Coordinates of C-alpha atoms and ligand atoms in Angstrom, one line a residue:
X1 CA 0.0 0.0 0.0
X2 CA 1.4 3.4 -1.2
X3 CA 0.4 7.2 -0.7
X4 CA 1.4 9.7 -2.9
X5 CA 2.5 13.3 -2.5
X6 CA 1.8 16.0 -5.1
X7 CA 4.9 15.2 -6.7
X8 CA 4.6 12.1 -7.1
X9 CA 7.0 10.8 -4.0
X10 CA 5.8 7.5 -2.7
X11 CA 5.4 6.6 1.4
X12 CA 5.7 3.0 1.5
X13 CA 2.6 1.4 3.4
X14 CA 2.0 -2.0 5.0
X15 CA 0.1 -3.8 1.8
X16 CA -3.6 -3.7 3.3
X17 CA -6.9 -5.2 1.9
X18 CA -10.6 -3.8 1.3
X19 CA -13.9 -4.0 2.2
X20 CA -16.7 -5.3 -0.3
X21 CA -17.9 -1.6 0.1
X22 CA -14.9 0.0 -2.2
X23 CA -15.2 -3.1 -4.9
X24 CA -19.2 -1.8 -5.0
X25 CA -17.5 1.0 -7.0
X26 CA -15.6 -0.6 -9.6
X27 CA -18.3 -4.0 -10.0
X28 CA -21.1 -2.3 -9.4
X29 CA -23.5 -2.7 -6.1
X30 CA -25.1 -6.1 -7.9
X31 CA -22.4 -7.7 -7.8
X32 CA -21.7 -7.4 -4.1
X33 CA -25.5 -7.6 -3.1
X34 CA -25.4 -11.4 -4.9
X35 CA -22.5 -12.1 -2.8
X36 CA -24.5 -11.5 0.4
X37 CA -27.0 -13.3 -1.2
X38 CA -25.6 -16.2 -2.0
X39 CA -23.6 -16.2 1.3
X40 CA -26.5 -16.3 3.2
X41 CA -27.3 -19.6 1.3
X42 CA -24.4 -21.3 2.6
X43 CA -25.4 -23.0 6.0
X44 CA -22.1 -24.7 6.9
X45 CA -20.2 -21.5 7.7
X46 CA -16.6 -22.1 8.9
X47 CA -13.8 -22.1 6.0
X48 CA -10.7 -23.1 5.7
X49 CA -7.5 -22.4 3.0
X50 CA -4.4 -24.1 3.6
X51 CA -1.5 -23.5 1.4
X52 CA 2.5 -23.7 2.4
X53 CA 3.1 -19.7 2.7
X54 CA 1.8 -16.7 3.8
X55 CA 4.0 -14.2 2.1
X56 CA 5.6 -14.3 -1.5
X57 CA 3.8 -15.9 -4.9
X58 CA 0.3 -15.9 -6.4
X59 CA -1.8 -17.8 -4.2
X60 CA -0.7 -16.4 -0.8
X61 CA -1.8 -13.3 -1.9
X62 CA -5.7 -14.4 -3.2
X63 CA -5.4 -15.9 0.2
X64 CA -4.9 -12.5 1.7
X65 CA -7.3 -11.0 0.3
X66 CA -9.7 -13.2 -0.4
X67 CA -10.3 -14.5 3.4
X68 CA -11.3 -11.5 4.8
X69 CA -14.5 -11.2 2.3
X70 CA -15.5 -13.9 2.9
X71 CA -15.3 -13.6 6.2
X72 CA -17.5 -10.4 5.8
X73 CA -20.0 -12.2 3.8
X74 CA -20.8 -13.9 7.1
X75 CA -18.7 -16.8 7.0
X76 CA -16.2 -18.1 9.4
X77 CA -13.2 -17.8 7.2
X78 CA -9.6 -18.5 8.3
X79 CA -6.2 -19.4 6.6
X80 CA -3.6 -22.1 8.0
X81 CA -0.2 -23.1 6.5
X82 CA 1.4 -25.9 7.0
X83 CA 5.4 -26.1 8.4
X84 CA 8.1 -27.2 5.6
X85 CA 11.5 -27.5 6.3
X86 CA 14.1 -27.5 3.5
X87 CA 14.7 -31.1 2.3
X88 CA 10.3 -30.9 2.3
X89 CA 10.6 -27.3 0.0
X90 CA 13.2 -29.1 -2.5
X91 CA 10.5 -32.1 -2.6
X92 CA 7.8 -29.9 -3.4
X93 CA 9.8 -27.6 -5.7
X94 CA 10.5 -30.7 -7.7
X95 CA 7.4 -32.1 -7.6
X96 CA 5.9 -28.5 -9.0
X97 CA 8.7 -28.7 -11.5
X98 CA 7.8 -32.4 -12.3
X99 CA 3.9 -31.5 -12.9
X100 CA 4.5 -28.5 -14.9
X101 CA 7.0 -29.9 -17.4
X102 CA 6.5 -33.6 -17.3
X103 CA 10.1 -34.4 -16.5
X104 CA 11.3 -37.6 -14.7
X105 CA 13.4 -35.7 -12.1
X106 CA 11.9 -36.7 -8.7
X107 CA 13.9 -39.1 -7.0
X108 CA 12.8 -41.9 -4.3
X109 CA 13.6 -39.1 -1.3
X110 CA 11.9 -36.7 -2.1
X111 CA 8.8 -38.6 -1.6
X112 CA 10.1 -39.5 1.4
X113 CA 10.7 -36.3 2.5
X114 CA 7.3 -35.2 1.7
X115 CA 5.7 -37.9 3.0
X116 CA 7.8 -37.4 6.4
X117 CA 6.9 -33.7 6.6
X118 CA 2.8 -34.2 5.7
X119 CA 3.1 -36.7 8.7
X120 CA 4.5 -34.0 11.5
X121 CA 1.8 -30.9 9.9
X122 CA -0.7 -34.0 10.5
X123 CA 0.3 -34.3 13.9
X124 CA 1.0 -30.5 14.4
X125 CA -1.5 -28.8 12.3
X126 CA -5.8 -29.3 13.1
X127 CA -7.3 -28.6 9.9
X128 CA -11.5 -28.6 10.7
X129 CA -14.1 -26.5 9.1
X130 CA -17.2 -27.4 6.8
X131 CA -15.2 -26.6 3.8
X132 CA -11.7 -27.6 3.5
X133 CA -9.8 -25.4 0.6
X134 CA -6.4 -27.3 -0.1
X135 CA -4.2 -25.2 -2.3
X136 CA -1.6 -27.1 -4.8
X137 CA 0.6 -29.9 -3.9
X138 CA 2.3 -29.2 -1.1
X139 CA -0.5 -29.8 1.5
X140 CA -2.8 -32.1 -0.5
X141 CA -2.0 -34.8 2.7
X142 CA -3.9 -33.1 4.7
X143 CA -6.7 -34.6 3.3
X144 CA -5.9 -37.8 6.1
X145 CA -7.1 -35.5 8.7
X146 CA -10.9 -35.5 7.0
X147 CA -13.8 -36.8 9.3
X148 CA -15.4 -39.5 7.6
X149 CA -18.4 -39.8 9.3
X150 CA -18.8 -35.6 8.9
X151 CA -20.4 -33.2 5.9
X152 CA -17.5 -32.0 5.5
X153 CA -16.1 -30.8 2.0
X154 CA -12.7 -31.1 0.7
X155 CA -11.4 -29.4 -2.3
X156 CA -8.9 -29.5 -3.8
X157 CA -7.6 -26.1 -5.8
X158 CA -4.8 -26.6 -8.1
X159 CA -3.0 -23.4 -9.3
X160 CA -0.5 -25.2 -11.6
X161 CA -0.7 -26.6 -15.1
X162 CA -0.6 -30.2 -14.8
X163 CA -2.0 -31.1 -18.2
X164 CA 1.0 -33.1 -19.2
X165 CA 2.4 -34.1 -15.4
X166 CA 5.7 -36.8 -14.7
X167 CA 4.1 -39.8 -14.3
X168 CA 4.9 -40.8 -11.5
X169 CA 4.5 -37.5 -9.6
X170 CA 1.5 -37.5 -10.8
X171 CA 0.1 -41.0 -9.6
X172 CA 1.4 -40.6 -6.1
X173 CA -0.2 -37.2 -6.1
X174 CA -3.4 -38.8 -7.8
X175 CA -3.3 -41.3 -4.4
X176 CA -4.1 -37.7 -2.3
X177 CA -6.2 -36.0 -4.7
X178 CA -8.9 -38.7 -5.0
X179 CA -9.9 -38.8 -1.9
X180 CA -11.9 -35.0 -2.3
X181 CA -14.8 -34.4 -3.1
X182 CA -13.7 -31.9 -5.8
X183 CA -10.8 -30.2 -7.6
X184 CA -10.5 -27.1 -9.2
X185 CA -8.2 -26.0 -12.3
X186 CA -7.4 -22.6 -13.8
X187 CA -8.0 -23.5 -17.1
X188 CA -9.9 -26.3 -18.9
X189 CA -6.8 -27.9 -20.7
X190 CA -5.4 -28.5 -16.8
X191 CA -7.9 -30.7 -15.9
X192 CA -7.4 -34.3 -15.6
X193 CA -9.4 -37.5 -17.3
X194 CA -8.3 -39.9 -14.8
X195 CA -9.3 -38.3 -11.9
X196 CA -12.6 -39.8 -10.0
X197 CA -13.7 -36.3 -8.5
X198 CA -15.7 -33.7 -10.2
X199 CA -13.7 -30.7 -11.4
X200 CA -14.4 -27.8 -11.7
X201 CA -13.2 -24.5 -13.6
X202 CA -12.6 -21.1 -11.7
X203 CA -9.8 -18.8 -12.9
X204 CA -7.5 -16.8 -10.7
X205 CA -8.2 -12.9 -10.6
X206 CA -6.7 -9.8 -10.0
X207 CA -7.3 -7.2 -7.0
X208 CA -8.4 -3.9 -8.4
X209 CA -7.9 -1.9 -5.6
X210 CA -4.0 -3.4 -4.8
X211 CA -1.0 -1.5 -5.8
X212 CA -0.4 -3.3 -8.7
X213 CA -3.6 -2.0 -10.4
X214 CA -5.2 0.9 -8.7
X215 CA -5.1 4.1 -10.4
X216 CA -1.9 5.8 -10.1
X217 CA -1.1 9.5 -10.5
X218 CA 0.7 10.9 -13.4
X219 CA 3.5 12.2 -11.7
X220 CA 4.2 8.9 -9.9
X221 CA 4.0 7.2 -13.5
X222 CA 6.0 9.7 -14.7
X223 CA 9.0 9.3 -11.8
X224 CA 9.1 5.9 -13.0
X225 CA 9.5 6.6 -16.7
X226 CA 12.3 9.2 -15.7
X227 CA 14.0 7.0 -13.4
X228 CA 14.4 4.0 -15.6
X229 CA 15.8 6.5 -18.2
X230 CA 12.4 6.6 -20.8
X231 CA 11.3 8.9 -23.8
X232 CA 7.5 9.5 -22.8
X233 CA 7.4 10.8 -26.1
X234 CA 8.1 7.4 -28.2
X235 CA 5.6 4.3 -28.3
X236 CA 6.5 2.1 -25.2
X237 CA 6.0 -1.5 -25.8
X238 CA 6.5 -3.7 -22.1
X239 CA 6.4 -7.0 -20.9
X240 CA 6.6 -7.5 -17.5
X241 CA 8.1 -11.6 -16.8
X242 CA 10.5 -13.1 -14.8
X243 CA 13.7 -14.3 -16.9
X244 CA 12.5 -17.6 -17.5
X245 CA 12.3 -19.4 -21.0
X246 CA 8.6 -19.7 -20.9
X247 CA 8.0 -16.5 -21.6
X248 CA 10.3 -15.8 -24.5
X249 CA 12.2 -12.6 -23.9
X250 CA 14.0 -13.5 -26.7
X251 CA 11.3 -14.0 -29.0
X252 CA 10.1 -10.2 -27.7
X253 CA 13.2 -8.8 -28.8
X254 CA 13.8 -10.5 -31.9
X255 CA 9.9 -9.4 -33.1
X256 CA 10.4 -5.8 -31.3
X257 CA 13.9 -5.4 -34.0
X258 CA 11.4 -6.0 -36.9
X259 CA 8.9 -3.4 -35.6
X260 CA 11.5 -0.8 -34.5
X261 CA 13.5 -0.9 -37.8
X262 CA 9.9 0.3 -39.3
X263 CA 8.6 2.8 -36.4
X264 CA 10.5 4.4 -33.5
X265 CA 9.5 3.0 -30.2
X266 CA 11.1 1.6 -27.1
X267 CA 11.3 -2.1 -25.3
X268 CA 11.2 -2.6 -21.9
X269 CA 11.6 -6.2 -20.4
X270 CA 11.1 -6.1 -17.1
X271 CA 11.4 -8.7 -14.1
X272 CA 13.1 -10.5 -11.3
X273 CA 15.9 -12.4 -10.1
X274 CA 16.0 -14.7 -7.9
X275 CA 19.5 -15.7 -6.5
X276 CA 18.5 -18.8 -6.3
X277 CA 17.2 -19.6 -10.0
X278 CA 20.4 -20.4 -11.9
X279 CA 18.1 -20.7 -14.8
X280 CA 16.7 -17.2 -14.4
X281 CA 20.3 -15.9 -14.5
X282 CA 21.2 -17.7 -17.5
X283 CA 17.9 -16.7 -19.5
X284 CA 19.1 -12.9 -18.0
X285 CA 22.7 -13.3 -20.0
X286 CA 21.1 -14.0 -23.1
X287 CA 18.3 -11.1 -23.2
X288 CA 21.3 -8.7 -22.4
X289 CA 23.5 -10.3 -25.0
X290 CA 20.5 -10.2 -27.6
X291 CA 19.8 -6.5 -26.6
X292 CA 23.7 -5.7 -26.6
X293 CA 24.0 -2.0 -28.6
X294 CA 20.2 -1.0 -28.4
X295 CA 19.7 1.5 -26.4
X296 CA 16.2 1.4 -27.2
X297 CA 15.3 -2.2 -25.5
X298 CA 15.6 -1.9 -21.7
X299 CA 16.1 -4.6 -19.9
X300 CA 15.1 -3.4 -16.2
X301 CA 15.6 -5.7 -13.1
X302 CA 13.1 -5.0 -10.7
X303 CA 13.0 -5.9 -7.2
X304 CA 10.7 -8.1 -5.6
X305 CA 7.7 -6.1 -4.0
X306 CA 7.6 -3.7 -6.7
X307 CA 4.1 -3.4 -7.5
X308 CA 3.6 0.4 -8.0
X309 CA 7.0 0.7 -10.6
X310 CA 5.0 -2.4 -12.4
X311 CA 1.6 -0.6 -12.4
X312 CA 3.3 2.3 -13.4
X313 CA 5.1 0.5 -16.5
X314 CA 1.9 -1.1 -17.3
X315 CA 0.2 2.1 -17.1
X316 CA 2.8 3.8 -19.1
X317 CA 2.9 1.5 -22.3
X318 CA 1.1 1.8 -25.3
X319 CA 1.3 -1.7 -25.9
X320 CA 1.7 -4.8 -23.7
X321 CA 3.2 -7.9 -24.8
X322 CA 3.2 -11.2 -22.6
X323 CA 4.7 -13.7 -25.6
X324 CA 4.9 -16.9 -23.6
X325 CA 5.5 -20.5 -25.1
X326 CA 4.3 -22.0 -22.4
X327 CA 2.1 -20.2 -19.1
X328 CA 0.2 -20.9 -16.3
X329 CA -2.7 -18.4 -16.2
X330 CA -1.0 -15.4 -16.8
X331 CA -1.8 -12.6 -15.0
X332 CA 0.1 -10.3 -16.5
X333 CA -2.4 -10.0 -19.1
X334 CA -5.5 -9.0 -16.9
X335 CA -2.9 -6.4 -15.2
X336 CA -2.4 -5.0 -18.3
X337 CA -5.9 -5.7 -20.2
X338 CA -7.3 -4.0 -16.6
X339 CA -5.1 -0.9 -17.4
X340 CA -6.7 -0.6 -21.0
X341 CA -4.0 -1.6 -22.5
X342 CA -3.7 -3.6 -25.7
X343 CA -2.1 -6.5 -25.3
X344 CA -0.8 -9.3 -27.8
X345 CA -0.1 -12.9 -25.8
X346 CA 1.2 -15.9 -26.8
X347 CA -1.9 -18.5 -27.4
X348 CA -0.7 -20.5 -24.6
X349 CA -2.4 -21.5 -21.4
X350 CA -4.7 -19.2 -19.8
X351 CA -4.5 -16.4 -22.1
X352 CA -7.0 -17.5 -24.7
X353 CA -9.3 -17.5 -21.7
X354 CA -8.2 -13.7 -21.2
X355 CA -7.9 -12.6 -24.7
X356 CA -10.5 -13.2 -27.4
X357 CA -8.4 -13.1 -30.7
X358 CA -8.7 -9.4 -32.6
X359 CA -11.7 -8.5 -29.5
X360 CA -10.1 -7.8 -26.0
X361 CA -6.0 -8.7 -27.7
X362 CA -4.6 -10.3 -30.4
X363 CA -3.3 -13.9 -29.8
X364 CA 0.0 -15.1 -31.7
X365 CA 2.3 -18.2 -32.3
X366 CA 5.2 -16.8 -33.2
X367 CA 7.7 -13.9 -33.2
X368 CA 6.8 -12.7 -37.2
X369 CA 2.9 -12.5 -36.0
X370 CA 3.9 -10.6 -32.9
X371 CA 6.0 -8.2 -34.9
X372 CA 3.0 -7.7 -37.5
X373 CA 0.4 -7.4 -34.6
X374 CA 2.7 -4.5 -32.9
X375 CA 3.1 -3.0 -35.9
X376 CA -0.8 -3.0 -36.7
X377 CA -1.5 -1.6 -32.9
X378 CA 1.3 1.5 -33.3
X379 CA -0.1 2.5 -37.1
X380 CA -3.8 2.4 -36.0
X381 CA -3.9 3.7 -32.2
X382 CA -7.8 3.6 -32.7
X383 CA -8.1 -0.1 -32.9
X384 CA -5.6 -0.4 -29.9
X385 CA -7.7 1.8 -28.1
X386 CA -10.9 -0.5 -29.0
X387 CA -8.5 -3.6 -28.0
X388 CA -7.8 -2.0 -24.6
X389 CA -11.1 -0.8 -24.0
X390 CA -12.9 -4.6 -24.2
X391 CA -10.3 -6.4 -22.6
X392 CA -10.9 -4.1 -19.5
X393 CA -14.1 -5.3 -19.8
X394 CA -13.6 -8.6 -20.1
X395 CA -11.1 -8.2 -16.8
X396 CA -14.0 -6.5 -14.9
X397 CA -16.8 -9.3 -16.1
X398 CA -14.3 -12.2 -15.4
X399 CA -11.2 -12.2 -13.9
X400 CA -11.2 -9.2 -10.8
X401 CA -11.3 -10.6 -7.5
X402 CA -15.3 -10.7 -6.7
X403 CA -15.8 -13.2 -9.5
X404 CA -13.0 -15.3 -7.8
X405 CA -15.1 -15.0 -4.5
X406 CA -18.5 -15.5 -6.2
X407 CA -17.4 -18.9 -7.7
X408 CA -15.7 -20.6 -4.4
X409 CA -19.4 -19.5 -2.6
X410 CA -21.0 -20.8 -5.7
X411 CA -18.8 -24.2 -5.3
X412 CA -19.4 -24.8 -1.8
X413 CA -23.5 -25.1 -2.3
X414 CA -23.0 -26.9 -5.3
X415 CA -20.8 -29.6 -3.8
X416 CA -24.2 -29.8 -1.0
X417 CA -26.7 -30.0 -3.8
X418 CA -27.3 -33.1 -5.7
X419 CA -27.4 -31.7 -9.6
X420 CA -23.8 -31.0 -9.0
X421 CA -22.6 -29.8 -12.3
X422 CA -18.9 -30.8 -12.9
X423 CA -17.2 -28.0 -14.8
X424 CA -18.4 -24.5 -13.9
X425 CA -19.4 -22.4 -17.1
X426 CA -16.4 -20.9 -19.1
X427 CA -15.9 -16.9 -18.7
X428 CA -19.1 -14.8 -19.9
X429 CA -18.2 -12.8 -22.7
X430 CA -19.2 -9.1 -21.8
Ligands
UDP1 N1 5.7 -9.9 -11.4 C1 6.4 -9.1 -10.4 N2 7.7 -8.8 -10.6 C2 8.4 -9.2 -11.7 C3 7.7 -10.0 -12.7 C4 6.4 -10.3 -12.5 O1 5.8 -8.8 -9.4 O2 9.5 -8.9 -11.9 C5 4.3 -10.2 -11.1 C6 3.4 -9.9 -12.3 O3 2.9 -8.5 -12.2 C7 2.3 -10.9 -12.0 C8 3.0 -12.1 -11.4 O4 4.2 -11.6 -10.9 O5 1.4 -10.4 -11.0 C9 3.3 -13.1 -12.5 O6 2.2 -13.9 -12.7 P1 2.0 -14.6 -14.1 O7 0.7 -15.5 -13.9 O8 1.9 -13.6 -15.2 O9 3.3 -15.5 -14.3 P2 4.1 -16.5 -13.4 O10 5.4 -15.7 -13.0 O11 3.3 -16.9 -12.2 O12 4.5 -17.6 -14.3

């Protein structure tokens, strides 16, 4: 959380969350008088997420956020973690890796690490409510401390792709997961045919009112611009991305030199390091060798918890790119679609959910359709402004935060109802 002087100067804020009240504004009062509504309708009150951390990473912060709405929707909300200890982290790390990619790299310890670990937060860790909210991998054994003979509800939410998993991380993960009554998936490709539980769709979802995407003043945007050394005046093309393969930096650059040889602009490729990602590094040498003598393409590192310099880079672009190969949800893209910003994705993962080719973005496949897209968007500024325009609200039907809430209330009467219908409906087209 941030607050601004007149000139822009930022006072650094503990990070704090909202009342359904100050969403009313943005979603409209409908939206948050259905949310009562369909609170009300849930009789089993007391909620529980458990995920592995509280700070740092996409689904600590939903958790953050989302537990106290629901909590003032009436419910009895609260958020447990269970303990890891390092030889349990590296497990889980590889596991996650193992899922995502479908590589044989697990070995026999580290399911004996995990298993060792689930067994102490089993003994430590009382996980009871009505509805049990088990997020990812790491804590799906907690599912051994379910009461039988209760009505109790376990679901299972999985924020990774694990469309094409390691087998065998997979099956001993399958063991868990089939012993709740539900699962959940970002995306429809992520679900899973051999799974005996209903599944269901809900996509992740951005906070409107955090610093990453609140409305920013000029002069803050502004500061940024100057102190990363940017022409306000030239077109400003951005992704935002950890240095990671995935997401192509190098495919950004290579399609940003076709574009820039035709029309003046400016690249920023912006992200983190971690120290302990040797990849990252490694995928950070070759965007600065492939950028080597341009002073037009920026590649910025920026720190970890720097959500107002992101919103402000966002903000201050006149187009967004997010040209991943291969992506989890990406949220980058509702950031930026939020902002108003057109935005051309690579049609991979979640974005096709976020972007409707040529409506709310354009989708592309390779680096010579991403060039011809960003070429298109900077010759004809009123189709980019139509592009941004729709994709905000798209973001605002489908992907902020309240939807997020109104599908886990929507989820827990539907798992106590017999017409249970499996797969929630895709995202409504606004
Ligand atoms: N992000 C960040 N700092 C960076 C790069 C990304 O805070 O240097 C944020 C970005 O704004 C987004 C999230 O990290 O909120 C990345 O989520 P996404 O789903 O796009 O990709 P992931 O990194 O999870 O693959």
């Amino acid at each position: 959380m941030a607050e601004f002087d007149d000139g822009g100067s930022v006072k650094m804020m503990p990070q704090k969350t909202h009342k359904l009240s100050e969403y009313a504004l943005i979603v409209g009062e409908q939206v948050i008088a259905d949310l009562h509504t369909i609170a009300a309708n849930i009789e089993q009150k007391s909620v529980v997420h458990v995920n592995s951390t509280k700070t740092g990473g996409g689904v600590a912060e939903i958790l953050f956020r989302l537990t106290p709405l629901m909590s003032e929707l009436g419910l009895n909300a609260s958020w447990d973690v269970i303990r890891g200890d390092q030889s349990f982290f590296e497990a889980t790390k590889t596991f996650h890796n193992a899922l995502q990619t479908g590589m044989k790299i697990t070995k026999q310890k580290n399911f004996e690490d995990f298993e060792r670990k689930t067994a102490e937060n089993l003994r430590d860790l009382r996980v009871d409510a009505d509805t049990v909210f088990i997020h990812d991998p790491q804590p799906a054994g907690m599912i051994a401390q379910r009461k039988l003979d209760s009505d109790q509800k376990w679901i299972w939410r999985c924020h990774i792709d694990v469309s094409n998993p390691a087998s065998d991380v997979w099956s001993f993960f399958a063991r868990y997961i089939n012993k709740y009554d539900a699962s959940i998936f970002s995306a429809p490709q992520f679900g899973r045919s051999d799974l005996q539980i209903p599944q269901f769709l809900v996509s992740p979802s951005i906070d409107p009112l955090a610093d990453k995407n609140r409305e920013l003043p000029q002069s803050y945007i502004d500061r940024v611009l100057s102190k990363y050394a940017l022409k306000a005046e030239k077109p400003l093309i951005t992704q935002i991305s950890r240095f990671d393969y995935a997401k192509d930096p190098i495919g950004v650059i290579e399609a940003f030199k076709i574009v820039s040889s035709h029309i003046e602009s400016e690249l920023v490729l912006g992200g983190s390091l971690a120290d302990d990602d040797p990849e990252g590094l490694e995928v950070h040498a070759k965007v600065l060798k492939a950028a080597e003598g341009r002073k037009d393409i920026h590649v910025l590192l920026i720190p970890p918890f720097s959500d107002l310099e992101i919103n402000a880079l966002q903000r201050a672009s006149t187009i967004v790119l997010q040209k991943s190969v291969k992506e989890g949800f990406g949220l980058t893209v509702a950031e930026a679609l939020w902002k108003s910003k057109p935005v051309i994705a690579g049609a991979t993962g979640g974005i096709p959910l976020q972007i409707k080719n040529g409506l709310s973005g354009y989708l592309v496949h390779t680096v010579e359709g991403a060039a011809y897209r960003m070429h298109y968007l900077l010759r004809n500024p009123d189709v980019a402004e139509k592009l941004g325009r729709y994709g905000r609200a798209n973001v605002r039907q489908n992907f902020l935060i309240t939807r997020q809430l109104m599908d886990y209330l929507l989820l827990m009467i539907s798992l106590r109802r017999k017409e249970l219908v499996p797969i929630l409906a895709p995202p409504r087209v606004p």
